[in-house]
Coordinates of C-alpha atoms in Angstrom, one line a residue:
X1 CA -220.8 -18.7 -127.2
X2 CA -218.1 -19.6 -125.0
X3 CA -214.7 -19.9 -126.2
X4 CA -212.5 -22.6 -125.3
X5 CA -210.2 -20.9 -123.8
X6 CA -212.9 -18.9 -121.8
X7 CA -214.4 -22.7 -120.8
X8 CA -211.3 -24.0 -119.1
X9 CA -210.6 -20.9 -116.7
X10 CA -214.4 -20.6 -115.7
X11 CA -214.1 -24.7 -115.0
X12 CA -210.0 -23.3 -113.1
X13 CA -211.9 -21.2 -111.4
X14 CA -215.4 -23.4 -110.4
X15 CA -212.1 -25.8 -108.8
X16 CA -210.4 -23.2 -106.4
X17 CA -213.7 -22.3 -105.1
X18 CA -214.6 -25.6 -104.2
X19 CA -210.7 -26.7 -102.6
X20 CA -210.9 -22.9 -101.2
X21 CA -214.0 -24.4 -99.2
X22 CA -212.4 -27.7 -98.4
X23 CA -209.2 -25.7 -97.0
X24 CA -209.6 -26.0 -93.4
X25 CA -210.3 -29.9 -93.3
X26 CA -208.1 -30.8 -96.1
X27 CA -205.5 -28.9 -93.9
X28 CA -206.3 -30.8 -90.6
X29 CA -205.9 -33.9 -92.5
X30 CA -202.1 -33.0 -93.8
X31 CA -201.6 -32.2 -90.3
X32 CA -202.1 -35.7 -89.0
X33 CA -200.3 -37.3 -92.3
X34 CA -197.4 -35.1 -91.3
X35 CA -197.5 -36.3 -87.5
X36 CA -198.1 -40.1 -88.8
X37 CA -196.2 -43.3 -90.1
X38 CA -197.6 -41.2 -93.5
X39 CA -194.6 -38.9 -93.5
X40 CA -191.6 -41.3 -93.1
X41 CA -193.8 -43.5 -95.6
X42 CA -194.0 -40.6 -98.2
X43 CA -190.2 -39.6 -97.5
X44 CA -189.3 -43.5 -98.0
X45 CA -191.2 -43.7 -101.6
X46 CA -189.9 -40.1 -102.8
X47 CA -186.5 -40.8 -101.7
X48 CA -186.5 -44.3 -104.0
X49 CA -187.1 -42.6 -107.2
X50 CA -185.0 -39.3 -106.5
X51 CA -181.3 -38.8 -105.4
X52 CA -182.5 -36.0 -102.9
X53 CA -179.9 -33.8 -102.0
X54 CA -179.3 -30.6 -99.6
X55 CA -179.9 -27.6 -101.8
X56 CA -181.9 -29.0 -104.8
X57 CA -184.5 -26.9 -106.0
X58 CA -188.2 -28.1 -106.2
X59 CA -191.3 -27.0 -107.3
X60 CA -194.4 -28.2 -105.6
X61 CA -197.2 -28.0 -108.2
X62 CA -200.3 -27.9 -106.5
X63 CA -199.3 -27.3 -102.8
X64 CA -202.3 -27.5 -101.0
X65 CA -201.7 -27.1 -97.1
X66 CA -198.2 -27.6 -98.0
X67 CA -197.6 -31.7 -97.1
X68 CA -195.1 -32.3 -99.7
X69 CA -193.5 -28.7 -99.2
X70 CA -193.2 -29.1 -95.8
X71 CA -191.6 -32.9 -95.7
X72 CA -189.2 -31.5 -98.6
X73 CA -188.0 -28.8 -96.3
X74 CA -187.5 -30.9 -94.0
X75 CA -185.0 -32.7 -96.4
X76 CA -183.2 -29.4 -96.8
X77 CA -184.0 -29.1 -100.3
X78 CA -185.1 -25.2 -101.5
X79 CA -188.6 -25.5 -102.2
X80 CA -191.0 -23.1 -103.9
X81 CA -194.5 -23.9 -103.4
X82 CA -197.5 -23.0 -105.6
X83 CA -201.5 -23.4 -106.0
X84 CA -204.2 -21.6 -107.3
X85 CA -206.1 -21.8 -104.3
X86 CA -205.7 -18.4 -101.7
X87 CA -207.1 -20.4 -99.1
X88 CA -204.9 -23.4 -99.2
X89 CA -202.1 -20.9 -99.8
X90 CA -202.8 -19.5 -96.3
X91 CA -203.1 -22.8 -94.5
X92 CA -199.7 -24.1 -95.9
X93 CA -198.3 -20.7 -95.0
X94 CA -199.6 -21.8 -91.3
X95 CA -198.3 -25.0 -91.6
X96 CA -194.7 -24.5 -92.6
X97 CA -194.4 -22.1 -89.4
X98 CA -195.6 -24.9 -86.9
X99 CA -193.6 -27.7 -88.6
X100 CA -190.4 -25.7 -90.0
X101 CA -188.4 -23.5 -87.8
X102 CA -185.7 -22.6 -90.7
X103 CA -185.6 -23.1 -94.3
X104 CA -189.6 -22.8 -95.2
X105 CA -190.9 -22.8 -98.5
X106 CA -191.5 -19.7 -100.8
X107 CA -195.4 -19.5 -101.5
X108 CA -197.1 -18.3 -104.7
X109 CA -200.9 -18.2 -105.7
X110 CA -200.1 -19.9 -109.5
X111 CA -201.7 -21.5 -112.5
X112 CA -200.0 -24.5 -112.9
X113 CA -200.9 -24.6 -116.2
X114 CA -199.2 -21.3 -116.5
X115 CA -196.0 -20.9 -114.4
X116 CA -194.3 -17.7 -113.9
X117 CA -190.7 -19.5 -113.6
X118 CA -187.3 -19.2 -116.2
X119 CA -186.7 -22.3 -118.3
X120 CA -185.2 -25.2 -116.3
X121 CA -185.2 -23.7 -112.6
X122 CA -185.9 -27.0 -110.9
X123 CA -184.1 -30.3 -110.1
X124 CA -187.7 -31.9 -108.8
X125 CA -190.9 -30.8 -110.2
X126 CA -193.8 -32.9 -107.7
X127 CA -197.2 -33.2 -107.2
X128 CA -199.9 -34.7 -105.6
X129 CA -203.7 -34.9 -106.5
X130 CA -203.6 -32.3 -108.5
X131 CA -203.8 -33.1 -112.5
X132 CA -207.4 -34.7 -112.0
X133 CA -208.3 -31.3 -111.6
X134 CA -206.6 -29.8 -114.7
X135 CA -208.7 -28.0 -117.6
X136 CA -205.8 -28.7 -119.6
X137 CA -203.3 -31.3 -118.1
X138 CA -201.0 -31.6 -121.0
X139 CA -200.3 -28.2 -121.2
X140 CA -199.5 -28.0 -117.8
X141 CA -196.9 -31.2 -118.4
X142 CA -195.7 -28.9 -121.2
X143 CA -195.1 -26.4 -118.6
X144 CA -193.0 -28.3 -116.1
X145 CA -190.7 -30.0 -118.3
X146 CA -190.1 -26.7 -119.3
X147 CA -188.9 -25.5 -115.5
X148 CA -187.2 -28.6 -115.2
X149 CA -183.3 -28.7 -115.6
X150 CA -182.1 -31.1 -117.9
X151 CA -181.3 -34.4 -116.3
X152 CA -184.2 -33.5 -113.4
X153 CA -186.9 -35.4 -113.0
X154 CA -190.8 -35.2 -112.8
X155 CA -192.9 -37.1 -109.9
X156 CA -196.9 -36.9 -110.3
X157 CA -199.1 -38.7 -108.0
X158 CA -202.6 -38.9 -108.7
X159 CA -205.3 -41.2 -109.3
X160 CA -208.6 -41.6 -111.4
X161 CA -210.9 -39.9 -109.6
X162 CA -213.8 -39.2 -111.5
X163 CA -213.0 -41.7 -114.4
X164 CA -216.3 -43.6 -113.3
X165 CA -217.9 -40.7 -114.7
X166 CA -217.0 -42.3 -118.1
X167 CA -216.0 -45.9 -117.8
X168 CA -218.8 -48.1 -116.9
X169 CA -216.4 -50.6 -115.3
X170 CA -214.7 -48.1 -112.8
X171 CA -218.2 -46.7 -112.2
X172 CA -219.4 -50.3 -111.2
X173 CA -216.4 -50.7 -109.1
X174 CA -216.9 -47.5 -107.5
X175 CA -220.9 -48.2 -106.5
X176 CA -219.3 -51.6 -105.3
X177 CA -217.0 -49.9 -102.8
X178 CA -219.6 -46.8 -101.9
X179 CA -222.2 -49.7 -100.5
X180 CA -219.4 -51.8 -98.6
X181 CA -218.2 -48.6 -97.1
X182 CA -222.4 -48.1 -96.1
X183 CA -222.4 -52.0 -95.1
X184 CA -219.9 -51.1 -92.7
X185 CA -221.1 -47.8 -90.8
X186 CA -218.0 -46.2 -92.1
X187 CA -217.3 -42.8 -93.3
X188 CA -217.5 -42.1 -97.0
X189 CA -215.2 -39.2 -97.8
X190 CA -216.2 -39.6 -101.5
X191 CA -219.8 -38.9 -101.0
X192 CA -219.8 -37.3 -97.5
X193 CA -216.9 -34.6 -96.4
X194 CA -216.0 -33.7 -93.2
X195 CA -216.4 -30.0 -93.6
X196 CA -220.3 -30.2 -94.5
X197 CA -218.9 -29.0 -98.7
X198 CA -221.8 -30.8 -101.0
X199 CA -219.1 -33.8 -103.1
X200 CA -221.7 -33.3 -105.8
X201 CA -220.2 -29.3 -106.5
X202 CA -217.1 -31.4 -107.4
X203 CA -218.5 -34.1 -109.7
X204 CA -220.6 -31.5 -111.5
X205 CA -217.1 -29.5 -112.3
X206 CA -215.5 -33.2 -112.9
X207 CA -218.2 -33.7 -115.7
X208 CA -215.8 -30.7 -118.2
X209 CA -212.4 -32.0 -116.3
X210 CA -209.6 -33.7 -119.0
X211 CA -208.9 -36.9 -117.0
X212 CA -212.3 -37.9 -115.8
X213 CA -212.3 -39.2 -119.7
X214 CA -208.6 -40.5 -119.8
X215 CA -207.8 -43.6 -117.9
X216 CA -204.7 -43.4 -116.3
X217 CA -201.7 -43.6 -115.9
X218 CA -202.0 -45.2 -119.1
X219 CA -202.4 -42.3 -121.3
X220 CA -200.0 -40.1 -119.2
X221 CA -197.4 -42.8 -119.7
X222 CA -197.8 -42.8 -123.9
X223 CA -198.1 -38.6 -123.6
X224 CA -194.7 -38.6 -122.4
X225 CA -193.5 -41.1 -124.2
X226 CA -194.4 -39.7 -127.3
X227 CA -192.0 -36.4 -126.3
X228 CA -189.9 -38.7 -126.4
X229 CA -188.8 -39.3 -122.6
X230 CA -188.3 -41.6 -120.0
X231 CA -191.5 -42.9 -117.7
X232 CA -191.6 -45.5 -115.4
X233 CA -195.2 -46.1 -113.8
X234 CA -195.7 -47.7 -110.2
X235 CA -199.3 -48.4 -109.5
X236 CA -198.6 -50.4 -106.1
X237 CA -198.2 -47.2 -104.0
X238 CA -201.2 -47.5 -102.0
X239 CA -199.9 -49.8 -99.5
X240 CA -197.2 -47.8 -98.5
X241 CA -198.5 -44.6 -97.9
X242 CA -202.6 -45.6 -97.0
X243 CA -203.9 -46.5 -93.7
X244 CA -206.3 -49.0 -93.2
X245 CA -209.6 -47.2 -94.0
X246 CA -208.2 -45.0 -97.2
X247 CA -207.3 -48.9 -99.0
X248 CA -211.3 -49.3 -99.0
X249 CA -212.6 -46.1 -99.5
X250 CA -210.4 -45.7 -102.1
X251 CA -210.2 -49.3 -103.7
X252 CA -212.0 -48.1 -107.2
X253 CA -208.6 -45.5 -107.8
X254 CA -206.2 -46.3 -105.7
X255 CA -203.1 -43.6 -106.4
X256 CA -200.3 -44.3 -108.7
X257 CA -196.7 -42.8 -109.6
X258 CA -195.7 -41.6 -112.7
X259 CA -192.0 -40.7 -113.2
X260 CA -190.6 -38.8 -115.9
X261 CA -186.8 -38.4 -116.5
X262 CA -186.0 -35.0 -118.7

């Protein structure tokens, strides 16, 4: 028998293989949110909720090809990058060389459920699409209040990705949006990637994830209110930062904000 703890870093594990596959295309498309109306949009919301200033230190949980890392360099903030995924790792590496020509982001292959950093190192912990794909997403929440400095604040963007796995509602609203998307001739990124990787390897792994059973950002927003802290929520995000296209392929979880003030 499988112990728990066993369980959630086979499932870790099951997860970087499949965004290690997805690298290359899920890199292209940062690329062209970086060279888009995506990147002043992005740099517009962040800088609403956080006093950004030159020098502030920021952990980017989950880096992916490195979209926020780069657009926080940009804002000459200090910015240490992390994912679990090699792959993505070397594509934001790539990145932050064509975008950046000076102040470029520190890169480590990390747990975020596990970080390697002292007690209150950042002024910004941030992320995007990443806790969906947690084993164990309040530990990691655990884990970056931790590295955040007193008076910092938190910024997680996500959405409910695989809830309809559990909620017969989302799930109708999903099939609703699946056979518009069909009606239309247009591309299905939920059921069809670009880069030929099988969707299904990721709802299989979805099945044993913590927030395809936790609708959101509901629950995160009593989790951290029970640690007693600050939240506001903003779940009208999607029309500042989505094109067109993403608004309907993404209608059944559109993205939300949660922001936590330690």
């Amino acid at each position: 028998m499988v112990d728990d703890k066993n369980q959630k870093n086979n499932i870790l594990e099951d997860v970087k293989n499949y965004w290690d596959a997805r690298s290359q295309s899920y890199s292209e498309l940062n690329n062209k949110e970086l060279q888009s109306f995506k990147s002043q949009a992005w740099e517009e919301l962040i800088r609403a909720n956080v006093d950004i200033k030159e020098g502030m230190k920021v952990l980017d949980c989950g880096c992916g090809p490195g979209f926020f890392s780069v657009l926080l360099c940009k804002l000459l903030c200090k910015v240490t990058s992390i994912d679990y995924s090699e792959d993505m790792l070397a594509r934001a590496k790539i990145n932050a060389n064509t975008h950046l020509s000076t102040n470029k982001p520190e890169f480590f292959k990390m747990d975020a459920q596990n970080l390697d950093f002292k007690d209150e190192s950042f002024d910004l912990v941030i992320s995007r699409n990443l806790t969906w794909n947690l084993p164990n997403p309040p530990r990691a929440y655990k884990e970056w209040l931790r590295v955040l400095k007193k008076g910092g604040t938190l910024l997680i963007f996500d959405g409910n990705w695989y809830l309809h796995l559990s909620d017969s509602k989302q799930k109708e609203r999903f099939d609703e949006v699946r056979k518009e998307l069909a009606k239309r001739g247009l591309e299905d990124h939920m059921s069809r990637t670009k880069d030929g990787v099988d969707t299904k390897i990721m709802e299989d792994i979805a099945k044993d994830l913590f927030f395809s059973y936790h609708k959101r950002p509901e629950w995160d927003k009593q989790f951290f209110q029970d640690m007693g802290l600050r939240v506001m929520i903003d779940e009208d995000i999607a029309r500042r930062v989505y094109d067109d296209l993403e608004l309907l392929t993404y209608n059944s979880n559109l993205p939300f904000m949660i922001k936590v003030l330690k």
